[in-house]
PDB file of C-alpha atoms and ligand atoms in Angstrom:
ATOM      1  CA  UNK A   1     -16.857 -13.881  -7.405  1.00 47.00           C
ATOM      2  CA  UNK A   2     -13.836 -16.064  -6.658  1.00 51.00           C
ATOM      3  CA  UNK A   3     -13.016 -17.209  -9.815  1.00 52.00           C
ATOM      4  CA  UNK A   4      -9.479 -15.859  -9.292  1.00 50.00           C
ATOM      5  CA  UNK A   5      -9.676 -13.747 -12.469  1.00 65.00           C
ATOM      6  CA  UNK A   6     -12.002 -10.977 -11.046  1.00 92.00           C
ATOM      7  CA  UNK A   7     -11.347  -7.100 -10.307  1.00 94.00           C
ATOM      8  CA  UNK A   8     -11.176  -5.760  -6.896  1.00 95.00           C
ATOM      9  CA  UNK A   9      -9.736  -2.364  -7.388  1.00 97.00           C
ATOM     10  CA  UNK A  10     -10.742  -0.195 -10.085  1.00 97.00           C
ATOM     11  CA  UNK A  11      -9.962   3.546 -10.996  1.00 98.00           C
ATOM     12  CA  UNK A  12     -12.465   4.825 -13.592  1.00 97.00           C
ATOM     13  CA  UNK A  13     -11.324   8.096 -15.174  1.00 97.00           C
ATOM     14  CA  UNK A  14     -10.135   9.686 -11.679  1.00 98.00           C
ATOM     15  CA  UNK A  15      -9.567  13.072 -11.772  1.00 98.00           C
ATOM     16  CA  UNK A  16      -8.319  14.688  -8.591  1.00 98.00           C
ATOM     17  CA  UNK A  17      -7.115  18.480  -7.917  1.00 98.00           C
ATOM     18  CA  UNK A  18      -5.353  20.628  -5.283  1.00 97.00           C
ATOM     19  CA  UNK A  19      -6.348  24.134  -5.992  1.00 96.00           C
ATOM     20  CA  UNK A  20      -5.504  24.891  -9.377  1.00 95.00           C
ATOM     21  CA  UNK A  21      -3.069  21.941  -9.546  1.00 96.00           C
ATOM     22  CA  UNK A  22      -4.349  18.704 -11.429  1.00 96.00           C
ATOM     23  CA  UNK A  23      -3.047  15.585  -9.638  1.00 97.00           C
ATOM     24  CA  UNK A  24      -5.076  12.766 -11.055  1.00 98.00           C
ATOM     25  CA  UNK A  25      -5.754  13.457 -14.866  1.00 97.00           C
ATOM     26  CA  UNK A  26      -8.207  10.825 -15.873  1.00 96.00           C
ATOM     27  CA  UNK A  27      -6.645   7.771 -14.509  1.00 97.00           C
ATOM     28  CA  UNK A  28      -8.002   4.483 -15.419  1.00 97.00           C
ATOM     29  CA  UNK A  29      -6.707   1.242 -14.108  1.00 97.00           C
ATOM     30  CA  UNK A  30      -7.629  -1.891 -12.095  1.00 96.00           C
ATOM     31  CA  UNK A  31      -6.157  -5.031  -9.990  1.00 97.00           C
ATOM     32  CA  UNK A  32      -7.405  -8.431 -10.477  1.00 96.00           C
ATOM     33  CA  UNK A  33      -7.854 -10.991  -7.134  1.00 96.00           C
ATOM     34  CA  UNK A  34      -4.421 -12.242  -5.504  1.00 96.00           C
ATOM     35  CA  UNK A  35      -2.905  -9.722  -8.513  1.00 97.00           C
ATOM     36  CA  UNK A  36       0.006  -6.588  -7.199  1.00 97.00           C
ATOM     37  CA  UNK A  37       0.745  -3.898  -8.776  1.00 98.00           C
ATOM     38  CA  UNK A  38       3.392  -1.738  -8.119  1.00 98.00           C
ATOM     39  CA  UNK A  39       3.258   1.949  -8.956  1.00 98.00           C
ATOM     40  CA  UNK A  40       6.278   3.799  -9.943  1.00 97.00           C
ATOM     41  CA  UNK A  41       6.652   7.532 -11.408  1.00 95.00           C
ATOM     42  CA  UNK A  42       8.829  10.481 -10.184  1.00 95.00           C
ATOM     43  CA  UNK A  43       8.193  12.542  -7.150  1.00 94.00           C
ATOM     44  CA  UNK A  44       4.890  14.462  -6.731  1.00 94.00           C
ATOM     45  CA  UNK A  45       3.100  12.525  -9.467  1.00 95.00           C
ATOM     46  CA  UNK A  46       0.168  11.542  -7.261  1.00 96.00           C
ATOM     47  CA  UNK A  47       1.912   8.167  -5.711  1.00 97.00           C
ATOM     48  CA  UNK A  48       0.304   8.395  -2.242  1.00 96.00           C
ATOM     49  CA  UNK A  49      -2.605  10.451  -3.748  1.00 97.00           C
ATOM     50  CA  UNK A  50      -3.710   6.993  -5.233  1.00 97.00           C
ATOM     51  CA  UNK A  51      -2.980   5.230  -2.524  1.00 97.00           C
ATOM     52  CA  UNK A  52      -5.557   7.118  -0.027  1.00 95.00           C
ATOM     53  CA  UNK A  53      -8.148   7.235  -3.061  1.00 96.00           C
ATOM     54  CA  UNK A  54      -8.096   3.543  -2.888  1.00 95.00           C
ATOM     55  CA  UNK A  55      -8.804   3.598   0.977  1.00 91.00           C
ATOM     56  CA  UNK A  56     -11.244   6.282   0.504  1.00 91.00           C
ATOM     57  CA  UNK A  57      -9.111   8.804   2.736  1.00 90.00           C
ATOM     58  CA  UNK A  58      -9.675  11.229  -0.057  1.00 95.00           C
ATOM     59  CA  UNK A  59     -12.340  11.168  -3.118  1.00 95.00           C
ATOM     60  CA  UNK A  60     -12.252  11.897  -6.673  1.00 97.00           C
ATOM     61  CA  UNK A  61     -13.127  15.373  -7.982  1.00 97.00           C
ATOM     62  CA  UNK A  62     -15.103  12.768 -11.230  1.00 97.00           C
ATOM     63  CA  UNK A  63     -15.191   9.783 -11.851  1.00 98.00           C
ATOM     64  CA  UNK A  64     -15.294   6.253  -9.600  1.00 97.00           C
ATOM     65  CA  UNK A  65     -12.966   4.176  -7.355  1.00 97.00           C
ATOM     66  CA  UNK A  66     -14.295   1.158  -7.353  1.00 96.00           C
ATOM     67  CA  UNK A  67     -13.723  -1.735  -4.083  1.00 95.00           C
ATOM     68  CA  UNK A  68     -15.230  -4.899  -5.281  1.00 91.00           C
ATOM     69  CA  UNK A  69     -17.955  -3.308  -7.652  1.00 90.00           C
ATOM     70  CA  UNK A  70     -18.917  -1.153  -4.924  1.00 92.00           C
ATOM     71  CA  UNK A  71     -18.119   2.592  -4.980  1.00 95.00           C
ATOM     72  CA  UNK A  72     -15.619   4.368  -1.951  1.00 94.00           C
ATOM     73  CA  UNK A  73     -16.513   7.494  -1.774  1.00 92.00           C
ATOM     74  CA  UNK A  74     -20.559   6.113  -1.177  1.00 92.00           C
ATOM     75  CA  UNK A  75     -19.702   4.096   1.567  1.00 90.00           C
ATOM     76  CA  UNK A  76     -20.568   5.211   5.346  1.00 88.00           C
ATOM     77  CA  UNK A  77     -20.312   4.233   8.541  1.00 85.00           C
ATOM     78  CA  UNK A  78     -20.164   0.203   9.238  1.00 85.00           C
ATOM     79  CA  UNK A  79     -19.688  -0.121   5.663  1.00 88.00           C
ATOM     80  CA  UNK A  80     -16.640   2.071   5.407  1.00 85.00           C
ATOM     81  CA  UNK A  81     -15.368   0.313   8.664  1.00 82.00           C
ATOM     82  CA  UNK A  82     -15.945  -3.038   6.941  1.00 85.00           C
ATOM     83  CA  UNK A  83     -13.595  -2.015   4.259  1.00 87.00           C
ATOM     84  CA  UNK A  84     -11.082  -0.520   6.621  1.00 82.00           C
ATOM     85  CA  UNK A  85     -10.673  -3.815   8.518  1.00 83.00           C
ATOM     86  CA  UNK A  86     -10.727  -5.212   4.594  1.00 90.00           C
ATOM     87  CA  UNK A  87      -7.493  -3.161   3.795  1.00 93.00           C
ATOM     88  CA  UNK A  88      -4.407  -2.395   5.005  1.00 92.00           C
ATOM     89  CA  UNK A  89      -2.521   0.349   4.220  1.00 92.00           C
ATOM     90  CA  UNK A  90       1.453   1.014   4.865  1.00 92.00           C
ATOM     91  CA  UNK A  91       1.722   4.863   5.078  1.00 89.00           C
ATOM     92  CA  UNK A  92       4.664   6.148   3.316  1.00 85.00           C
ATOM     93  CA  UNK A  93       5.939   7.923   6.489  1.00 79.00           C
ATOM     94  CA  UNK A  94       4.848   5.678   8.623  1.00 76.00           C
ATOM     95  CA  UNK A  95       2.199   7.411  10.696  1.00 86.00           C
ATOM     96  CA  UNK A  96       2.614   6.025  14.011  1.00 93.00           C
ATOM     97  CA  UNK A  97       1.120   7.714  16.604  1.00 95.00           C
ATOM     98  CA  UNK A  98       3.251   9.527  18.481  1.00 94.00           C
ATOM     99  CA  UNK A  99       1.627   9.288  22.306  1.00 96.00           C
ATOM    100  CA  UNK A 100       1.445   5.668  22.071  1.00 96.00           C
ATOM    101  CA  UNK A 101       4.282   2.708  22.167  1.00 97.00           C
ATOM    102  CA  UNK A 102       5.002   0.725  19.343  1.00 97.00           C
ATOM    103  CA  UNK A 103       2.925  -2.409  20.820  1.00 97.00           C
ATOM    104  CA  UNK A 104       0.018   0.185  20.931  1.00 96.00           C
ATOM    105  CA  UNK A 105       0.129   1.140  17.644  1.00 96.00           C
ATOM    106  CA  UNK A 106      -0.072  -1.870  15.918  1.00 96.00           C
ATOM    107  CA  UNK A 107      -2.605  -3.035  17.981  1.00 96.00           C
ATOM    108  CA  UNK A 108      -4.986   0.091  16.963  1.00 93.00           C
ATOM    109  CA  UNK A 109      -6.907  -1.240  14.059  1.00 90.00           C
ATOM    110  CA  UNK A 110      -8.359  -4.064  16.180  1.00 90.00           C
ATOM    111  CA  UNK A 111      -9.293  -2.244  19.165  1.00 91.00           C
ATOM    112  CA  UNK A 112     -10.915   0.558  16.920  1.00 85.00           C
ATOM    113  CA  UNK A 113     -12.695  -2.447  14.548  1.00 80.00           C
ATOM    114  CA  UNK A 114     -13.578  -5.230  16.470  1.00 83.00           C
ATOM    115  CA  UNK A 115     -14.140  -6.460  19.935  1.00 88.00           C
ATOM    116  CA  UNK A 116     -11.801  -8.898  20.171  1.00 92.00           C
ATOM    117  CA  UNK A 117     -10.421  -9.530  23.887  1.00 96.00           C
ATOM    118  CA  UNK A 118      -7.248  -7.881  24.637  1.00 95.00           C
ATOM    119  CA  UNK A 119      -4.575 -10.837  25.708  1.00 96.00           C
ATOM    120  CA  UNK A 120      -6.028 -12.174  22.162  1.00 96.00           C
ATOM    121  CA  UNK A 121      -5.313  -8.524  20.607  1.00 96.00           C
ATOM    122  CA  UNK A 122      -2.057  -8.752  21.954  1.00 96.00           C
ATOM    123  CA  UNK A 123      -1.070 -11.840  20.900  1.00 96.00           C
ATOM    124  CA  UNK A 124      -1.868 -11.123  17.425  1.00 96.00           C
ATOM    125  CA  UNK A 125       0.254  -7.267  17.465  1.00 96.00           C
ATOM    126  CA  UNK A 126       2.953  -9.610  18.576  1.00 95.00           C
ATOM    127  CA  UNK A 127       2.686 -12.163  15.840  1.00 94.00           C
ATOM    128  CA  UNK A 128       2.858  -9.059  13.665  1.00 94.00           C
ATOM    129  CA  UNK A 129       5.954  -7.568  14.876  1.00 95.00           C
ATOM    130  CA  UNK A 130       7.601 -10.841  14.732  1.00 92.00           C
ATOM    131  CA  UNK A 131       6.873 -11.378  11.339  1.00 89.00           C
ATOM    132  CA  UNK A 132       8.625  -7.952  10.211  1.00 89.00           C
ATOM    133  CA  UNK A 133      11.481  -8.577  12.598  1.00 89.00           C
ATOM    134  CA  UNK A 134      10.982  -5.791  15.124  1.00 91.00           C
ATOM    135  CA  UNK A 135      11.695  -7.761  18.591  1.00 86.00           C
ATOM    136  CA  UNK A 136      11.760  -6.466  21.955  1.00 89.00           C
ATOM    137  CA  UNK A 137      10.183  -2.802  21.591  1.00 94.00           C
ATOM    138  CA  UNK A 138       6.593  -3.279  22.301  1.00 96.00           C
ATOM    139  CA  UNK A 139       7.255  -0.201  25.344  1.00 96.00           C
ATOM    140  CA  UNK A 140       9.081   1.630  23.318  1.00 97.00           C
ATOM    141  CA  UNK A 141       7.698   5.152  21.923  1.00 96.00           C
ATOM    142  CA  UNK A 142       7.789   5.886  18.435  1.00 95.00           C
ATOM    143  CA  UNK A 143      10.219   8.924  19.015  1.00 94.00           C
ATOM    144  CA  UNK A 144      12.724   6.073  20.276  1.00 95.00           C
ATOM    145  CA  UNK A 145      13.028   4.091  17.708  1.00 93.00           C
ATOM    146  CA  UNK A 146      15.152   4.196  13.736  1.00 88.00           C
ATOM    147  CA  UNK A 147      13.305   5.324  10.827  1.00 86.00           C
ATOM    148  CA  UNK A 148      13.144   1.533   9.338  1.00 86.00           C
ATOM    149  CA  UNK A 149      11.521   0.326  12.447  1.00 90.00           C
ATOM    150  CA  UNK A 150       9.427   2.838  12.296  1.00 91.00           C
ATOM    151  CA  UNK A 151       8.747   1.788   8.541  1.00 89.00           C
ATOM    152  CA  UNK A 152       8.440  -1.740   9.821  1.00 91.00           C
ATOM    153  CA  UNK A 153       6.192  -1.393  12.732  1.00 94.00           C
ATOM    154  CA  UNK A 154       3.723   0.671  10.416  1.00 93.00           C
ATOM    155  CA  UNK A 155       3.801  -2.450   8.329  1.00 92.00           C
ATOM    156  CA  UNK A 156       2.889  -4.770  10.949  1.00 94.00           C
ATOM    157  CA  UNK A 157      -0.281  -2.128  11.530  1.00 95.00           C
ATOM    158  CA  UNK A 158      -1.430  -2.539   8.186  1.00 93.00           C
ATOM    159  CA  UNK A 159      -0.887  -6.400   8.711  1.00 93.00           C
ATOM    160  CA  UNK A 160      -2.869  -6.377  11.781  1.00 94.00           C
ATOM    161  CA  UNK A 161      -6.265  -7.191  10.701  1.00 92.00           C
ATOM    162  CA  UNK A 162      -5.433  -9.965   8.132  1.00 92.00           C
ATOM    163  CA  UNK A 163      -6.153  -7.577   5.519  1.00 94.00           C
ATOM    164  CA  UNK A 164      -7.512  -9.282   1.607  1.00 95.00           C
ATOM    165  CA  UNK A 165      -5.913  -5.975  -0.147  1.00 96.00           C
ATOM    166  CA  UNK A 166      -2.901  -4.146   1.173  1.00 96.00           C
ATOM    167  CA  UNK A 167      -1.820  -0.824   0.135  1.00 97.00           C
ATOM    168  CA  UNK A 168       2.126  -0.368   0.295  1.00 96.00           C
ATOM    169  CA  UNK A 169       3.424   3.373   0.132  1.00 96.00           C
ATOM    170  CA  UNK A 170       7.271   2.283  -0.210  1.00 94.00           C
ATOM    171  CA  UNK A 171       7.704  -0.284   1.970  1.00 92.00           C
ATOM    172  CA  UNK A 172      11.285  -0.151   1.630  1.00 91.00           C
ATOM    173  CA  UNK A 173      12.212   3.103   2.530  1.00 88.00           C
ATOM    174  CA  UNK A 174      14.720   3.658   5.019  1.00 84.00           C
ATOM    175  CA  UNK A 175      15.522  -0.046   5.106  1.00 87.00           C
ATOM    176  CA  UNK A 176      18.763  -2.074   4.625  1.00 89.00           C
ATOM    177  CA  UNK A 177      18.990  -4.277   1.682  1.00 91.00           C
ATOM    178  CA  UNK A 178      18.675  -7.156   4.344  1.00 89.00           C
ATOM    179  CA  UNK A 179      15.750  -5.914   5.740  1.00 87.00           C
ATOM    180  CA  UNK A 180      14.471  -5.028   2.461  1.00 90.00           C
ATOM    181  CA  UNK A 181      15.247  -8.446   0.949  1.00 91.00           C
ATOM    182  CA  UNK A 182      12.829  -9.968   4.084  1.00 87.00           C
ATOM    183  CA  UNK A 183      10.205  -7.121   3.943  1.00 91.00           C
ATOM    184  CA  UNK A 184       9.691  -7.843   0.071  1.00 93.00           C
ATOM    185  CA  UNK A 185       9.660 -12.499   0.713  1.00 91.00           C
ATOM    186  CA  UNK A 186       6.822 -11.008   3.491  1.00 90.00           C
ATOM    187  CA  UNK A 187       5.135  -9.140   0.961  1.00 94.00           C
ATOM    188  CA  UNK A 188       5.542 -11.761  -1.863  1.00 94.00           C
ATOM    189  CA  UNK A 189       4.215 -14.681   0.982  1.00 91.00           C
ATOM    190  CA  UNK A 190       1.490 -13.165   1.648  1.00 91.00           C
ATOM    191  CA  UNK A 191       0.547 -12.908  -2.093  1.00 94.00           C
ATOM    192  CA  UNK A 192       1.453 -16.136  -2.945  1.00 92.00           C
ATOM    193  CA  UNK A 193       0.175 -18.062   0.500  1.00 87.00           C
ATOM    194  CA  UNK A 194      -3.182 -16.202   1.635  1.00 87.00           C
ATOM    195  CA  UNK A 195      -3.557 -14.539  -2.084  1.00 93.00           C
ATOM    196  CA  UNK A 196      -3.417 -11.073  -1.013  1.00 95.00           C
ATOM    197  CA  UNK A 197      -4.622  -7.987  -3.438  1.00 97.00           C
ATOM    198  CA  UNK A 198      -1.554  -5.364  -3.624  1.00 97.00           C
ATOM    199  CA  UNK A 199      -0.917  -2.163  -4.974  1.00 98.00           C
ATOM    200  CA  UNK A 200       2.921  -1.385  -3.936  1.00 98.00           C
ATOM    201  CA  UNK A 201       4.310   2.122  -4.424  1.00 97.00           C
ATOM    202  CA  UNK A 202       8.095   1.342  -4.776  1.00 95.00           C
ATOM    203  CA  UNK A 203      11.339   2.559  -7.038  1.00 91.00           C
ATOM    204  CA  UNK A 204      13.659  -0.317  -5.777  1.00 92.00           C
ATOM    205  CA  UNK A 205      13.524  -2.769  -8.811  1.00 92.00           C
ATOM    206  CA  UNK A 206      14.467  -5.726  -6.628  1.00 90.00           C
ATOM    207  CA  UNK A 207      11.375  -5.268  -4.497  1.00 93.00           C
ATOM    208  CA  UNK A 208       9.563  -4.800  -7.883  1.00 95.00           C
ATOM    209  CA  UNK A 209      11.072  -7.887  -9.528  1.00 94.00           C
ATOM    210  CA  UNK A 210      10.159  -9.914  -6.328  1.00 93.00           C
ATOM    211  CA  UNK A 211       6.057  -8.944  -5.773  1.00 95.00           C
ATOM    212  CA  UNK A 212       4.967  -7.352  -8.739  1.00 97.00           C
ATOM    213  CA  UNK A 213       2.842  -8.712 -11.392  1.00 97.00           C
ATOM    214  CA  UNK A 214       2.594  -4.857 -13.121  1.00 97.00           C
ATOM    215  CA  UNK A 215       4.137  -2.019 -13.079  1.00 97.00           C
ATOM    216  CA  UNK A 216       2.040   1.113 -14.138  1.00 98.00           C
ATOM    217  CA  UNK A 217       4.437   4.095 -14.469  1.00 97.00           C
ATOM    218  CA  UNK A 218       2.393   7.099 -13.342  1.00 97.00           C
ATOM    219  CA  UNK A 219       3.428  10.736 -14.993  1.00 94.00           C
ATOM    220  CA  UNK A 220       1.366  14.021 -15.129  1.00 92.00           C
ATOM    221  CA  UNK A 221      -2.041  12.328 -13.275  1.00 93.00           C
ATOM    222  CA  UNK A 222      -2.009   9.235 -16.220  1.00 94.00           C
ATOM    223  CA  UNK A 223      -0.205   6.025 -16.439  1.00 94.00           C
ATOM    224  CA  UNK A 224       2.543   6.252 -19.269  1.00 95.00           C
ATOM    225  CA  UNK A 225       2.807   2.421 -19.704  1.00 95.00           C
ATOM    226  CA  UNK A 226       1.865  -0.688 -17.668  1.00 95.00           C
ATOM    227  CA  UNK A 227       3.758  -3.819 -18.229  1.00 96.00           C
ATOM    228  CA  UNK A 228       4.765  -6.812 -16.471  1.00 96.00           C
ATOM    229  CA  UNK A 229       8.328  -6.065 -14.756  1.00 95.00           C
ATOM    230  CA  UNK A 230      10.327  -7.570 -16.878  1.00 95.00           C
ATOM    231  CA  UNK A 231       9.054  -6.005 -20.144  1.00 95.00           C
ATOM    232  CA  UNK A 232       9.176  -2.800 -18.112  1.00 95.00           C
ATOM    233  CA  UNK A 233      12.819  -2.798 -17.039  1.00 94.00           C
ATOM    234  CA  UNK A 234      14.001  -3.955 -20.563  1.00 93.00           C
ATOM    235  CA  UNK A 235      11.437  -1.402 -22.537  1.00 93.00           C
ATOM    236  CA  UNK A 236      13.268   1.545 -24.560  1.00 92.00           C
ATOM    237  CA  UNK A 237      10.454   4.191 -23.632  1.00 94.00           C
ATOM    238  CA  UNK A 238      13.051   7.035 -23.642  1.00 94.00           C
ATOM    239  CA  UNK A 239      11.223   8.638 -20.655  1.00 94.00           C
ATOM    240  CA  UNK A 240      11.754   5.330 -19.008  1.00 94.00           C
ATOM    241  CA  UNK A 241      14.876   4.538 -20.101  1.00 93.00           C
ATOM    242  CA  UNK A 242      15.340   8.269 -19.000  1.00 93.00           C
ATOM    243  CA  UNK A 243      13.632   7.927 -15.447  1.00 93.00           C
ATOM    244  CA  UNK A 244      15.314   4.338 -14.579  1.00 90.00           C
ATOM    245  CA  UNK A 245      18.674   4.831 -15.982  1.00 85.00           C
ATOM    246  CA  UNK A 246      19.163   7.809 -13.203  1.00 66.00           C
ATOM    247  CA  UNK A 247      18.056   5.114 -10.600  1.00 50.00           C
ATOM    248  CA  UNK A 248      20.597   4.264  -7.947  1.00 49.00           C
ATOM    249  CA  UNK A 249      19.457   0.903  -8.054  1.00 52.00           C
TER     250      UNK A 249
HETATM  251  N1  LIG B   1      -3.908  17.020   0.930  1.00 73.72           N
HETATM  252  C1  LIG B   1      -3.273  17.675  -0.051  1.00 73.72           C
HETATM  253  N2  LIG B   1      -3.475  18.985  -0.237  1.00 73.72           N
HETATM  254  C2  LIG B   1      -2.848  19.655  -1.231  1.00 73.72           C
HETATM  255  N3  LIG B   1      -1.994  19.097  -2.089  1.00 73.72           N
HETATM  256  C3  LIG B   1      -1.735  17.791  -1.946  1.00 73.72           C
HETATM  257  C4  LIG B   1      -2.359  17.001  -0.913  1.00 73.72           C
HETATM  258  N4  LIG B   1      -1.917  15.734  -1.023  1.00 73.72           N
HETATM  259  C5  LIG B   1      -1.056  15.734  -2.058  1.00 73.72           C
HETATM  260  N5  LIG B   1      -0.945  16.942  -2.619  1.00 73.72           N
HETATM  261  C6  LIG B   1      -0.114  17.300  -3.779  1.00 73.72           C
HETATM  262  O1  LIG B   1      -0.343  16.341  -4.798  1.00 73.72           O
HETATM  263  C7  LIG B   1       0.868  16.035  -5.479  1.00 73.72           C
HETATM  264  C8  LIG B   1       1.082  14.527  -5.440  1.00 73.72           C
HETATM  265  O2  LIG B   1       1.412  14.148  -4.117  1.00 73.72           O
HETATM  266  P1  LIG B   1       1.794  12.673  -3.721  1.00 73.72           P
HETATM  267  O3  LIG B   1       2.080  12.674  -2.279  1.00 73.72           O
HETATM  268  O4  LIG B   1       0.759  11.725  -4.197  1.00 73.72           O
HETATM  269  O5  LIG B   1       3.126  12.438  -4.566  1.00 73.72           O
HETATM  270  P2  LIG B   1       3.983  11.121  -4.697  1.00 73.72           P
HETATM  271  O6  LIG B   1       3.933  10.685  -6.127  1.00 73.72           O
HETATM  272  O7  LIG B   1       3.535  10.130  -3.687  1.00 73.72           O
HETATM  273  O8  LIG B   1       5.458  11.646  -4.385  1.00 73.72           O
HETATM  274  P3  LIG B   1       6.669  10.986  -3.532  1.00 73.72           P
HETATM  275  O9  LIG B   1       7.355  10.008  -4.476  1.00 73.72           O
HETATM  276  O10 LIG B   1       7.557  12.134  -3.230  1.00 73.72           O
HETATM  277  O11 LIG B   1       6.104  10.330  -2.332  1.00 73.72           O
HETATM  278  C9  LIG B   1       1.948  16.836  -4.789  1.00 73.72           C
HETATM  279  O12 LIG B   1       2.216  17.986  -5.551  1.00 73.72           O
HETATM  280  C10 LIG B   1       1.360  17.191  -3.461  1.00 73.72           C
HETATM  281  O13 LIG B   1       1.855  18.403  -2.998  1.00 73.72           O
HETATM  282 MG1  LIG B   2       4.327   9.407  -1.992  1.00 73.72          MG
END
């Protein structure tokens, strides 16, 4: 299965509630090898929802969510931890650990998934922070450091085990546009040079422009359209000519 044109994500008919709220409303969609796609829809849609379906931090009420043919929610133990080293995921707020310094934090996902010898640990939590640009805070605690740091060191988590399919919950927030412009080549470089699976929640269009190969606009648990970007930011949808005309970007 490496003929570059093969799935490796795929929702089938996903329905997912809270209570008596419906999130996920029969959502169908799926990501093809070395593809991204970036998710987009308005606040409280079910973004992040998707996200940890994906990763199998939460399952479907019905239907299937699908990792290389092979179904999340039925996968246990080593299995699970296989596809855990597999993926990376960017938490939208970061989720670093508060009790332990930044260094510690990215270096979490090897020491919990393989037994790789710590100076070699290290050395790879450092190549990680380098390559988002956080320098010199490997002591630091989380508490001590700016929100986009924050953003940035959570990124160099989910980078940690070479993941094949990353899972970006707005990797720009809280960033610069400098920062932003970098964080977005990263993301694009590792797509284009080790041919990385993506799914990128994001409302900034330049990060969209620059990774995407999709966008699937999400609204009410369903996807409203999915296009590539550039039919999506010209399309006269009203609702999207609605939601991106009120975009500060
Ligand atoms: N564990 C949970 N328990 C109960 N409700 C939840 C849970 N997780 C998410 N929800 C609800 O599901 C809805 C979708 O949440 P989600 O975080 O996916 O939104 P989002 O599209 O990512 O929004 P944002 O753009 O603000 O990040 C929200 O109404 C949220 O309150
Ligand atoms: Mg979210």
């Amino acid at each position: 299965m490496t003929n570059g044109d093969d799935v490796i994500l795929r929702f089938r008919d996903v329905h997912k509630s809270f209570g008596t709220q419906k999130v996920l409303d029969g959502l169908s969609f799926e990501v093809k090898r070395g593809r991204t796609l970036a998710i987009m829809g308005p606040s409280g849609t079910g973004k992040s929802v998707v996200l940890r379906h994906a990763i199998g931090l939460m399952q479907p009420d019905s239907g299937t969510v699908e990792v290389e043919g092979r179904d999340v929610a039925k996968l246990r133990g080593k299995e699970l931890a296989e596809l855990r080293r597999r993926m990376g995921y960017l938490f939208q707020e970061g989720a670093l650990i508060n009790w332990l310094s930044v260094g510690e934090n990215v270096c979490l996902p090897l020491r919990e998934n393989t037994n790789l010898p710590d100076a070699e640990i290290r050395k790879r939590a450092e190549e990680k922070l380098a390559l988002v640009r956080v320098e010199n805070a490997w002591d630091k605690m989380p508490s001590q450091i700016s929100g986009g740091m924050k953003k940035r060191v959570g990124l160099a988590r989910a980078l940690i085990t070479d993941p094949e399919i990353i899972l970006y919950d707005e990797p720009n927030a809280g960033l610069d546009p400098e920062i932003s412009a970098s964080i977005n080549e990263l993301i694009r470089e590792l797509k284009v040079r080790l041919g990385v699976t993506a799914i990128v929640v994001e409302h900034r269009v330049n990060c969209i422009k620059t990774v995407a190969d999709e966008v699937l606009f999400l609204e009410k648990g369903r996807p409203l359209v999915q296009l590539p970007p550039k039919e999506f930011f010209a399309s006269r949808h009203p609702r999207l000519v609605q939601f991106l005309g009120t975009d500060p970007d």
